[in-house]
CSV table of C-alpha atoms in Angstrom, one decimal:
chain,number,residue,atom,x,y,z
A,1,MET,CA,-17.6,9.1,-18.3
A,2,GLN,CA,-15.4,12.2,-17.5
A,3,THR,CA,-15.4,13.9,-14.2
A,4,GLY,CA,-18.2,15.0,-12.6
A,5,ALA,CA,-19.3,18.2,-10.8
A,6,LEU,CA,-20.0,16.5,-7.3
A,7,ASP,CA,-16.2,14.6,-7.4
A,8,LEU,CA,-14.6,17.8,-7.9
A,9,ALA,CA,-17.9,18.8,-4.3
A,10,ILE,CA,-15.6,15.8,-3.0
A,11,ILE,CA,-12.0,17.0,-3.9
A,12,ALA,CA,-12.7,20.2,-2.7
A,13,ILE,CA,-14.4,19.3,0.5
A,14,TYR,CA,-11.4,17.2,1.4
A,15,LEU,CA,-8.5,19.4,0.8
A,16,VAL,CA,-10.6,22.8,2.4
A,17,GLY,CA,-10.8,20.1,5.4
A,18,ILE,CA,-7.9,17.9,6.4
A,19,MET,CA,-5.7,22.3,5.2
A,20,LEU,CA,-8.7,24.5,7.6
A,21,PHE,CA,-8.6,21.0,10.6
A,22,GLY,CA,-4.8,20.4,10.8
A,23,CYS,CA,-4.8,24.4,11.2
A,24,SER,CA,-6.7,24.3,13.6
A,25,PHE,CA,-4.1,23.0,15.3
A,26,TYR,CA,-2.1,26.4,15.1
A,27,PHE,CA,-4.7,27.7,18.2
A,28,ARG,CA,-4.4,24.9,20.8
A,29,LYS,CA,-2.4,24.5,23.3
A,30,GLY,CA,1.6,24.4,23.2
A,31,ALA,CA,1.2,25.8,19.5
A,32,LYS,CA,4.0,27.6,20.1
A,33,ASP,CA,6.2,25.2,22.2
A,34,ALA,CA,9.3,23.2,19.8
A,35,GLY,CA,8.9,20.1,21.8
A,36,THR,CA,4.7,20.0,21.0
A,37,PHE,CA,6.3,20.7,17.6
A,38,MET,CA,7.6,17.6,16.7
A,39,SER,CA,6.1,15.1,19.6
A,40,GLY,CA,3.0,15.8,20.1
A,41,GLY,CA,3.7,16.2,23.7
A,42,GLY,CA,3.3,12.6,24.6
A,43,ARG,CA,-0.3,13.0,24.8
A,44,ILE,CA,-2.2,10.7,21.3
A,45,PRO,CA,-3.3,7.5,21.6
A,46,THR,CA,-2.4,5.1,20.7
A,47,TRP,CA,-4.8,3.8,18.2
A,48,ALA,CA,-4.1,7.8,16.0
A,49,ILE,CA,-0.3,7.0,15.9
A,50,ALA,CA,-0.7,3.5,14.7
A,51,LEU,CA,-2.9,4.9,12.2
A,52,SER,CA,-0.2,7.5,11.9
A,53,ILE,CA,2.1,4.9,10.6
A,54,PHE,CA,-0.4,3.4,8.2
A,55,ALA,CA,-0.4,6.3,6.2
A,56,THR,CA,3.1,7.3,6.6
A,57,GLN,CA,4.1,3.7,5.3
A,58,VAL,CA,1.3,4.4,2.3
A,59,SER,CA,1.8,6.8,0.0
A,60,SER,CA,1.1,7.4,-3.8
A,61,ILE,CA,3.9,5.6,-5.2
A,62,SER,CA,2.3,2.3,-3.3
A,63,PHE,CA,-1.5,3.5,-4.1
A,64,LEU,CA,-0.9,3.3,-7.8
A,65,ALA,CA,2.5,1.6,-7.9
A,66,LEU,CA,1.7,-2.1,-6.1
A,67,PRO,CA,-2.3,-2.0,-8.7
A,68,ALA,CA,-0.1,-1.3,-12.4
A,69,LYS,CA,2.8,-4.2,-11.0
A,70,ALA,CA,0.0,-6.8,-10.1
A,71,TYR,CA,-1.6,-5.8,-13.8
A,72,LEU,CA,1.6,-6.1,-15.9
A,73,SER,CA,2.8,-9.1,-14.1
A,74,ASN,CA,2.4,-11.2,-10.5
A,75,TRP,CA,2.4,-10.6,-7.2
A,76,ASN,CA,6.0,-10.5,-6.3
A,77,CYS,CA,6.1,-6.9,-5.3
A,78,PHE,CA,3.7,-8.6,-2.7
A,79,VAL,CA,7.2,-10.1,-1.4
A,80,LEU,CA,8.7,-6.7,1.0
A,81,THR,CA,5.0,-6.5,2.5
A,82,LEU,CA,5.9,-10.8,3.8
A,83,THR,CA,9.2,-9.5,5.1
A,84,VAL,CA,6.7,-5.9,7.0
A,85,PRO,CA,6.0,-9.3,10.4
A,86,ILE,CA,9.7,-9.3,10.6
A,87,ALA,CA,10.6,-5.6,10.5
A,88,ALA,CA,7.4,-5.3,13.1
A,89,PHE,CA,8.8,-7.5,15.5
A,90,VAL,CA,12.5,-6.3,15.3
A,91,ALA,CA,10.7,-2.4,16.2
A,92,ALA,CA,8.6,-3.7,18.9
A,93,LYS,CA,11.7,-6.1,21.3
A,94,TRP,CA,14.1,-3.4,20.6
A,95,PHE,CA,13.8,-0.2,17.5
A,96,VAL,CA,11.3,0.8,20.4
A,97,PRO,CA,12.8,0.5,23.6
A,98,PHE,CA,16.4,2.1,22.7
A,99,TYR,CA,14.8,4.8,21.0
A,100,ARG,CA,12.2,5.8,24.5
A,101,LYS,CA,16.1,5.9,26.7
A,102,THR,CA,17.8,8.1,24.3
A,103,ASN,CA,17.7,11.6,25.5
A,104,SER,CA,17.2,13.5,21.9
A,105,ILE,CA,14.4,12.9,19.5
A,106,SER,CA,16.8,13.0,16.6
A,107,ALA,CA,17.4,9.1,15.7
A,108,TYR,CA,20.8,9.5,14.3
A,109,THR,CA,21.9,10.7,17.8
A,110,TYR,CA,23.1,7.8,18.8
A,111,LEU,CA,26.0,7.6,15.3
A,112,GLU,CA,27.3,10.8,17.0
A,113,GLU,CA,27.6,9.4,20.1
A,114,ARG,CA,29.1,5.4,19.2
A,115,PHE,CA,31.0,7.0,15.8
A,116,GLY,CA,31.3,10.8,16.1
A,117,PRO,CA,29.8,14.1,14.5
A,118,TRP,CA,30.3,12.7,10.8
A,119,ALA,CA,29.0,9.5,11.6
A,120,ARG,CA,26.0,12.0,12.5
A,121,ILE,CA,25.8,14.2,9.9
A,122,TYR,CA,26.1,11.9,7.0
A,123,ALA,CA,22.9,10.2,8.3
A,124,SER,CA,20.8,12.7,8.6
A,125,ALA,CA,22.4,13.9,5.2
A,126,CYS,CA,21.0,11.2,3.8
A,127,PHE,CA,17.4,10.7,4.8
A,128,LEU,CA,17.1,14.7,3.6
A,129,VAL,CA,18.3,14.4,0.3
A,130,MET,CA,15.7,11.1,0.1
A,131,GLN,CA,12.9,12.4,2.0
A,132,THR,CA,12.9,15.6,-0.1
A,133,ALA,CA,13.3,13.2,-3.3
A,134,ARG,CA,10.4,11.2,-2.2
A,135,SER,CA,8.2,13.8,-1.4
A,136,GLY,CA,9.1,15.4,-5.2
A,137,VAL,CA,8.4,11.9,-6.8
A,138,ILE,CA,6.0,11.1,-4.6
A,139,LEU,CA,3.9,15.3,-6.1
A,140,PHE,CA,5.5,13.9,-9.3
A,141,LEU,CA,3.2,10.7,-10.0
A,142,LEU,CA,0.0,12.4,-8.1
A,143,ALA,CA,-0.1,15.2,-10.3
A,144,LEU,CA,0.4,12.3,-13.9
A,145,THR,CA,-2.6,10.6,-11.8
A,146,LEU,CA,-5.1,14.0,-11.7
A,147,LYS,CA,-4.4,15.2,-14.6
A,148,SER,CA,-5.8,11.9,-16.6
A,149,ALA,CA,-8.7,11.9,-13.6
A,150,LEU,CA,-9.3,15.8,-13.4
A,151,GLY,CA,-7.4,17.1,-16.8
A,152,PHE,CA,-5.5,19.9,-15.2
A,153,SER,CA,-2.0,20.3,-15.1
A,154,CYS,CA,0.6,18.8,-13.0
A,155,LEU,CA,2.6,21.7,-12.1
A,156,TRP,CA,-0.3,23.0,-10.7
A,157,ILE,CA,-1.7,20.2,-9.0
A,158,ILE,CA,1.6,20.1,-7.8
A,159,ILE,CA,1.8,23.3,-6.2
A,160,ILE,CA,-1.7,22.9,-4.8
A,161,THR,CA,-1.0,20.3,-3.5
A,162,GLY,CA,2.6,21.0,-1.9
A,163,ILE,CA,0.5,24.1,-0.7
A,164,VAL,CA,-2.2,22.4,1.3
A,165,THR,CA,0.5,20.0,2.9
A,166,MET,CA,2.8,22.7,4.3
A,167,LEU,CA,0.1,24.6,5.1
A,168,TYR,CA,-1.2,22.8,8.6
A,169,SER,CA,2.5,21.0,8.5
A,170,MET,CA,2.8,24.4,9.6
A,171,LEU,CA,1.3,25.8,10.9
A,172,GLY,CA,-0.3,22.3,13.6
A,173,GLY,CA,3.0,21.0,13.2
A,174,PHE,CA,2.9,17.5,14.8
A,175,LYS,CA,-0.2,16.6,15.7
A,176,ALA,CA,-2.1,18.3,12.8
A,177,VAL,CA,0.4,15.5,11.6
A,178,ILE,CA,-0.6,13.2,13.3
A,179,TRP,CA,-4.0,13.4,13.2
A,180,ALA,CA,-4.7,14.1,9.8
A,181,ASP,CA,-3.4,10.6,9.0
A,182,ALA,CA,-5.2,9.2,10.6
A,183,ILE,CA,-8.5,10.8,9.2
A,184,GLN,CA,-6.5,10.0,5.4
A,185,SER,CA,-6.0,6.3,6.0
A,186,LEU,CA,-9.5,5.9,7.4
A,187,ILE,CA,-10.2,7.5,3.3
A,188,LEU,CA,-7.7,5.6,1.6
A,189,ILE,CA,-9.2,2.2,3.3
A,190,ALA,CA,-13.2,3.2,2.2
A,191,GLY,CA,-11.6,4.0,-0.9
A,192,THR,CA,-9.7,0.5,-1.6
A,193,ILE,CA,-12.7,-0.8,-0.2
A,194,ALA,CA,-14.7,0.5,-2.7
A,195,VAL,CA,-12.6,-0.1,-5.6
A,196,ILE,CA,-12.3,-3.9,-4.9
A,197,VAL,CA,-16.4,-4.2,-4.8
A,198,THR,CA,-16.6,-2.5,-8.1
A,199,LEU,CA,-14.2,-4.6,-10.0
A,200,ILE,CA,-16.0,-8.0,-8.0
A,201,VAL,CA,-19.0,-6.6,-9.6
A,202,ASP,CA,-17.7,-5.3,-13.3
A,203,THR,CA,-16.8,-9.3,-13.6
A,204,PRO,CA,-19.4,-11.1,-15.8
A,205,CYS,CA,-18.3,-14.0,-15.5
A,206,GLY,CA,-18.0,-14.0,-10.7
A,207,VAL,CA,-15.3,-13.9,-9.2
A,208,GLY,CA,-14.7,-17.4,-8.4
A,209,GLU,CA,-13.6,-17.8,-12.8
A,210,GLY,CA,-11.9,-14.5,-12.5
A,211,MET,CA,-9.5,-15.6,-10.1
A,212,ARG,CA,-9.2,-19.4,-11.6
A,213,MET,CA,-8.5,-17.2,-15.2
A,214,ALA,CA,-6.0,-15.2,-13.4
A,215,TRP,CA,-4.6,-17.9,-11.2
A,216,ASP,CA,-3.6,-19.7,-15.0
A,217,ALA,CA,-2.6,-16.8,-16.3
A,218,GLY,CA,0.2,-16.3,-13.3
A,219,LYS,CA,-1.2,-13.3,-11.3
A,220,PHE,CA,-1.0,-14.5,-8.7
A,221,SER,CA,2.7,-15.6,-8.4
A,222,LEU,CA,5.5,-14.7,-6.1
A,223,GLY,CA,7.8,-14.7,-8.2
A,224,SER,CA,11.0,-17.6,-8.5
A,225,PHE,CA,12.2,-19.4,-5.6
A,226,SER,CA,15.4,-20.5,-7.7
A,227,LEU,CA,18.3,-19.6,-5.5
A,228,GLY,CA,21.0,-18.9,-9.2
A,229,ASP,CA,19.1,-16.0,-10.0
A,230,TRP,CA,19.9,-12.7,-8.6
A,231,GLY,CA,19.4,-11.0,-11.8
A,232,THR,CA,15.0,-11.1,-12.1
A,233,GLU,CA,12.4,-10.2,-9.4
A,234,THR,CA,12.8,-13.4,-8.1
A,235,PHE,CA,11.5,-13.9,-4.5
A,236,TRP,CA,14.0,-14.2,-2.7
A,237,VAL,CA,15.4,-10.6,-4.2
A,238,ALA,CA,12.3,-9.0,-3.4
A,239,PHE,CA,12.2,-10.9,0.2
A,240,GLY,CA,15.7,-9.7,0.8
A,241,TYR,CA,15.3,-6.0,-0.2
A,242,GLY,CA,12.2,-6.1,1.0
A,243,LEU,CA,13.7,-6.5,4.7
A,244,CYS,CA,16.9,-3.9,4.5
A,245,ILE,CA,13.8,-1.5,3.7
A,246,ASN,CA,11.4,-2.0,6.0
A,247,LEU,CA,13.9,-2.7,8.6
A,248,GLN,CA,15.1,0.9,7.9
A,249,ASN,CA,12.1,2.4,7.8
A,250,PHE,CA,11.1,1.2,11.1
A,251,GLY,CA,15.6,1.1,13.3
A,252,ILE,CA,16.5,4.4,11.5
A,253,ASP,CA,13.8,6.2,9.2
A,254,GLN,CA,13.3,9.4,11.7
A,255,SER,CA,9.6,9.2,10.2
A,256,PHE,CA,8.3,6.7,12.3
A,257,THR,CA,11.2,6.7,15.5
A,258,GLN,CA,9.8,10.5,16.2
A,259,ARG,CA,6.8,8.5,16.5
A,260,TYR,CA,8.0,5.9,19.0
A,261,ILE,CA,8.9,8.6,21.5
A,262,ALA,CA,5.2,10.1,21.0
A,263,ALA,CA,3.9,7.9,22.1
A,264,LYS,CA,2.8,8.6,25.8
A,265,ASP,CA,4.4,5.2,27.5
A,266,ASP,CA,7.1,3.1,26.9
A,267,ARG,CA,3.7,-0.2,26.0
A,268,SER,CA,1.4,2.3,23.9
A,269,ALA,CA,4.6,3.3,22.4
A,270,VAL,CA,5.4,-0.6,21.3
A,271,ARG,CA,1.6,-1.0,20.6
A,272,SER,CA,1.5,1.3,18.0
A,273,ALA,CA,4.6,1.0,15.4
A,274,PHE,CA,3.0,-3.2,15.9
A,275,SER,CA,-0.9,-2.0,15.2
A,276,GLY,CA,1.1,0.6,12.1
A,277,ALA,CA,3.3,-2.1,10.7
A,278,MET,CA,1.0,-4.8,10.7
A,279,MET,CA,-2.4,-2.5,9.1
A,280,TYR,CA,-0.1,-2.3,5.8
A,281,ILE,CA,-0.3,-6.6,5.4
A,282,PRO,CA,-3.9,-6.4,4.4
A,283,GLY,CA,-3.9,-2.7,3.1
A,284,THR,CA,-1.0,-3.6,0.7
A,285,LEU,CA,-2.7,-7.6,0.0
A,286,LEU,CA,-6.4,-5.1,-1.4
A,287,PHE,CA,-4.0,-2.9,-3.7
A,288,VAL,CA,-2.4,-5.8,-5.1
A,289,LEU,CA,-6.3,-7.4,-5.5
A,290,ILE,CA,-7.1,-4.5,-7.6
A,291,GLY,CA,-4.6,-4.8,-9.5
A,292,THR,CA,-5.5,-8.3,-10.4
A,293,GLY,CA,-9.1,-7.5,-10.5
A,294,LEU,CA,-7.9,-4.4,-12.9
A,295,TRP,CA,-6.3,-7.3,-15.5
A,296,ILE,CA,-9.6,-9.8,-15.1
A,297,PHE,CA,-11.6,-6.7,-16.3
A,298,GLY,CA,-9.4,-6.4,-19.1
A,299,ALA,CA,-9.1,-9.8,-20.1
A,300,THR,CA,-13.8,-10.0,-19.5
A,301,HIS,CA,-13.7,-6.5,-21.0
A,302,PRO,CA,-11.6,-7.3,-24.5
A,303,GLY,CA,-11.5,-4.0,-25.7
A,304,MET,CA,-12.8,-1.5,-24.4
A,305,ILE,CA,-9.3,-1.0,-22.1
A,306,PRO,CA,-7.8,1.5,-24.6
A,307,SER,CA,-5.1,-0.1,-26.1
A,308,ASP,CA,-2.4,3.3,-25.8
A,309,VAL,CA,-3.7,3.0,-22.0
A,310,ALA,CA,-3.3,-0.9,-21.7
A,311,ALA,CA,0.3,-0.7,-23.5
A,312,GLN,CA,0.9,1.2,-20.0
A,313,SER,CA,0.7,-0.5,-16.5
A,314,ASP,CA,0.6,2.5,-15.0
A,315,ALA,CA,-2.5,4.6,-16.3
A,316,VAL,CA,-5.0,1.1,-16.7
A,317,PHE,CA,-6.3,2.3,-12.8
A,318,PRO,CA,-6.6,6.0,-13.3
A,319,TRP,CA,-8.4,4.9,-16.2
A,320,TYR,CA,-10.8,3.4,-14.7
A,321,ILE,CA,-11.1,5.1,-12.1
A,322,VAL,CA,-12.0,7.6,-14.4
A,323,HIS,CA,-14.7,6.0,-16.7
A,324,ARG,CA,-15.9,2.7,-14.8
A,325,LEU,CA,-16.8,4.6,-11.2
A,326,PRO,CA,-19.6,6.5,-10.6
A,327,HIS,CA,-19.6,9.8,-9.8
A,328,GLY,CA,-18.6,10.0,-6.2
A,329,LEU,CA,-17.1,7.1,-5.9
A,330,SER,CA,-14.7,8.4,-8.4
A,331,GLY,CA,-13.7,11.8,-6.1
A,332,LEU,CA,-14.1,9.7,-3.3
A,333,LEU,CA,-10.6,7.4,-4.6
A,334,VAL,CA,-9.2,10.5,-6.4
A,335,ALA,CA,-9.1,11.7,-2.3
A,336,ALA,CA,-7.7,8.7,-1.8
A,337,ILE,CA,-4.5,8.9,-3.6
A,338,ILE,CA,-4.2,12.9,-2.5
A,339,ALA,CA,-4.7,11.5,1.1
A,340,ALA,CA,-1.7,8.1,-0.1
A,341,ALA,CA,0.4,11.6,-1.2
A,342,MET,CA,0.1,13.8,1.6
A,343,SER,CA,0.1,11.8,4.4
A,344,THR,CA,3.1,10.8,3.4
A,345,ILE,CA,4.5,14.5,2.6
A,346,ALA,CA,3.2,15.9,5.8
A,347,ALA,CA,5.2,12.8,8.4
A,348,THR,CA,8.8,13.5,5.9
A,349,LEU,CA,8.3,17.9,5.9
A,350,ASN,CA,7.7,17.5,10.0
A,351,SER,CA,10.0,15.1,10.4
A,352,GLY,CA,12.2,16.7,8.2
A,353,SER,CA,12.2,20.6,10.0
A,354,THR,CA,12.5,18.6,13.1
A,355,VAL,CA,16.2,16.6,11.5
A,356,LEU,CA,16.8,20.6,10.5
A,357,LEU,CA,16.8,21.3,13.8
A,358,GLU,CA,18.4,19.4,16.5
A,359,ASP,CA,21.4,17.6,14.2
A,360,TYR,CA,22.2,20.9,12.0
A,361,PHE,CA,20.7,24.5,14.2
A,362,LYS,CA,21.3,23.5,17.6
A,363,ARG,CA,24.9,21.8,16.6
A,364,PHE,CA,26.2,24.5,14.9
A,365,PHE,CA,24.4,27.3,16.2
A,366,PRO,CA,23.6,27.0,20.1
A,367,ALA,CA,23.6,30.4,21.4
A,368,LYS,CA,21.0,30.9,19.2
A,369,ALA,CA,18.6,28.4,20.0
A,370,GLY,CA,15.8,29.3,23.0
A,371,ASP,CA,12.2,28.1,22.2
A,372,SER,CA,10.2,31.2,20.4
A,373,ARG,CA,14.0,31.1,17.2
A,374,ASN,CA,13.3,27.2,17.6
A,375,ILE,CA,9.9,27.0,17.0
A,376,ARG,CA,10.2,29.9,14.3
A,377,PHE,CA,12.8,27.6,12.5
A,378,LEU,CA,11.1,24.8,12.4
A,379,ARG,CA,8.3,26.2,10.5
A,380,THR,CA,10.4,27.8,8.6
A,381,MET,CA,11.9,24.9,7.4
A,382,THR,CA,9.0,23.1,6.2
A,383,VAL,CA,8.8,26.1,3.9
A,384,VAL,CA,11.8,25.6,2.7
A,385,LEU,CA,11.8,21.9,2.3
A,386,THR,CA,8.3,22.2,1.1
A,387,VAL,CA,10.1,24.1,-1.8
A,388,LEU,CA,12.3,21.9,-1.8
A,389,ALA,CA,10.0,18.8,-2.9
A,390,ILE,CA,7.8,20.9,-5.6
A,391,GLY,CA,11.5,21.8,-7.0
A,392,VAL,CA,12.3,17.8,-7.0
A,393,ALA,CA,8.9,17.5,-9.3
A,394,VAL,CA,9.0,19.5,-11.3
A,395,ALA,CA,12.1,18.5,-12.3
A,396,VAL,CA,11.3,14.8,-13.1
A,397,MET,CA,8.0,16.0,-15.1
A,398,ASN,CA,9.9,15.0,-18.3
A,399,VAL,CA,11.8,12.4,-16.6
A,400,LYS,CA,10.7,8.9,-18.6
A,401,SER,CA,12.0,7.2,-15.8
A,402,ALA,CA,11.1,8.7,-12.5
A,403,LEU,CA,9.9,6.2,-10.7
A,404,THR,CA,13.4,4.0,-11.5
A,405,ALA,CA,15.4,6.7,-11.0
A,406,TRP,CA,13.8,6.9,-8.0
A,407,TRP,CA,14.7,3.2,-6.4
A,408,SER,CA,18.3,4.0,-7.9
A,409,MET,CA,18.6,6.7,-5.6
A,410,GLN,CA,17.0,5.4,-2.5
A,411,SER,CA,19.4,2.3,-2.8
A,412,VAL,CA,22.6,5.3,-2.8
A,413,LEU,CA,21.6,7.4,0.3
A,414,SER,CA,20.2,5.2,2.4
A,415,GLY,CA,22.6,2.2,1.4
A,416,GLY,CA,24.2,3.2,4.7
A,417,MET,CA,22.1,3.8,6.6
A,418,LEU,CA,21.3,0.9,8.0
A,419,GLY,CA,24.3,-1.1,7.7
A,420,LEU,CA,26.1,2.0,9.9
A,421,PHE,CA,23.2,2.0,12.9
A,422,LEU,CA,24.1,-1.7,12.5
A,423,LEU,CA,27.7,-1.7,13.0
A,424,GLY,CA,27.4,0.7,15.9
A,425,ILE,CA,25.0,-1.5,17.3
A,426,PHE,CA,26.5,-5.0,17.2
A,427,SER,CA,29.8,-4.4,16.7
A,428,LYS,CA,31.3,-2.1,19.7
A,429,ARG,CA,35.5,-2.5,18.8
A,430,THR,CA,34.4,-0.7,15.4
A,431,THR,CA,36.6,2.4,15.8
A,432,SER,CA,34.8,6.4,14.4
A,433,THR,CA,38.4,5.4,11.4
A,434,GLN,CA,37.0,1.9,10.1
A,435,ALA,CA,33.2,2.8,10.2
A,436,ALA,CA,34.1,5.5,8.2
A,437,ILE,CA,36.0,3.5,5.9
A,438,ALA,CA,33.0,0.7,5.7
A,439,THR,CA,30.7,3.3,4.8
A,440,ILE,CA,32.8,4.5,2.0
A,441,MET,CA,33.4,-0.2,0.8
A,442,GLY,CA,29.3,0.3,1.5
A,443,VAL,CA,28.4,3.2,-0.3
A,444,LEU,CA,30.9,2.1,-3.4
A,445,VAL,CA,29.0,-0.9,-3.6
A,446,VAL,CA,26.0,0.4,-4.0
A,447,VAL,CA,27.0,2.4,-6.5
A,448,TYR,CA,28.7,-0.3,-8.5
A,449,ILE,CA,25.5,-2.2,-8.7
A,450,THR,CA,23.5,1.1,-9.4
A,451,PHE,CA,25.4,1.7,-12.2
A,452,GLY,CA,29.0,0.5,-12.6
A,453,GLN,CA,27.6,-2.9,-14.0
A,454,LYS,CA,26.5,-1.6,-17.5
A,455,ILE,CA,30.3,-0.3,-17.6
A,456,LEU,CA,32.5,-3.7,-15.7
A,457,PRO,CA,29.6,-6.5,-16.4
A,458,LEU,CA,29.8,-9.0,-13.7
A,459,PRO,CA,29.4,-13.2,-14.8
A,460,GLY,CA,26.1,-12.4,-14.1
A,461,PHE,CA,24.3,-9.3,-13.5
A,462,ILE,CA,22.7,-8.9,-9.9
A,463,HIS,CA,19.0,-7.3,-9.3
A,464,LEU,CA,19.6,-3.7,-8.6
A,465,ASN,CA,17.3,-4.8,-5.5
A,466,LEU,CA,20.2,-6.2,-4.0
A,467,SER,CA,22.1,-2.8,-3.8
A,468,ILE,CA,20.6,-2.2,-0.2
A,469,VAL,CA,21.3,-5.2,0.6
A,470,LEU,CA,24.8,-5.7,-0.7
A,471,GLY,CA,25.6,-2.8,0.7
A,472,THR,CA,24.7,-2.9,4.1
A,473,LEU,CA,26.4,-6.6,4.1
A,474,THR,CA,30.0,-5.0,2.6
A,475,LEU,CA,29.2,-2.1,5.2
A,476,PHE,CA,28.8,-3.8,8.6
A,477,PHE,CA,31.1,-6.9,7.3
A,478,THR,CA,34.0,-4.6,6.2
A,479,GLY,CA,33.8,-2.9,9.6
A,480,PHE,CA,33.2,-5.5,11.8
A,481,ILE,CA,36.7,-7.3,10.3
A,482,LEU,CA,38.5,-5.0,10.0
A,483,ALA,CA,37.9,-4.2,14.0
A,484,SER,CA,39.2,-8.4,14.2
A,485,LEU,CA,42.4,-7.4,12.7
A,486,LYS,CA,43.0,-4.3,14.2
A,487,LYS,CA,42.4,-7.0,18.1
A,488,LYS,CA,44.9,-9.7,16.9
């Protein structure tokens, strides 16, 4: 079965509808105000911000990679989600009140106040490069999926999705991003539940017997609990990596902190941050259940999944959507995958343009900063960031390990950000110079673990996911020790 006219109509209606809905905010009150463009004027309901935070966490990488990972191996990838309650509690207790008290919408203003201009520029530059690369990879992986489902070229899928997201982000600003995210999150949830139901119906031996088969095959394993193995994806490797990534997301990622400031009051900000984070747990659970369900489907329908598809775990879920879901439902799933991508990219475009205005334009060209120029700058930078993301997507089209390259890049670019922020919070005596030395040491550790182990191997291999963990710890303790030595 191929994608039919009904599926194409659903996808087209979604794309046109979400674009027109987002662009409609251009004609509403405050559309030409730079502050409203960045924060929505502080009038957005708690539940909408919570849905937006959830949608920002779920990209097409999560929607496609988590089922593929669970299908190929087990539930080790779910361990990352188990750290979300910790990050959510820390965010609600400390991060949200902290950012609500600042006088800047930029998440990186504090670093300048604590360590000087270099720290703010360093962290904001890391954010911009990392998020632009992430948007490009999301577009690329989305294009690969839609190519198999729709038969369109990857290039056109990348361009069309990028332009649609850019238009409503550029014209509608923060309000459009938030409300579009809320709609997209509902589409995503509906599509995910629909796949679960279809997989249950598609299990001839019954759900209980299928689960028993998966249990016996170790498909529900969270990974080894060994404390002596740091070179494979054990439970503890995944837990440490997930804790750092989620603390970074909720603590210093502009896409998240901007939403804390946009809430009506402190209580709403805390509730939206915690609720949005906790929604991700059942969402991820559904994703890994889909992966396990796909494995059960393959085991109970031997030979039905083509061998070339079964050999590539990333291709199994798209194949199932196109060939096993009924017309209409298949279109809904494709729309959900597009929604997952667009919600994350839109948040990146809005937060990225905000960082460029607050941390660069206003800093280096203060005389030119006025509300009319600021709003033009924000919209122009939204276009620029979209073009850069499309450029990254096109650049990695011929790279076989685009996802692996992305994870390595993320560790290199983000390792210093969390450690530097924690150093500023918990080590009051660390100077700017000491923090700079600590940052260099932390980044060197990340680069060595990510790339250097192949040249100068250690006695035991350290998994690449631990690079951000060890880099963060190295940066923090180096800065702390340097401050203590100076005191003596």
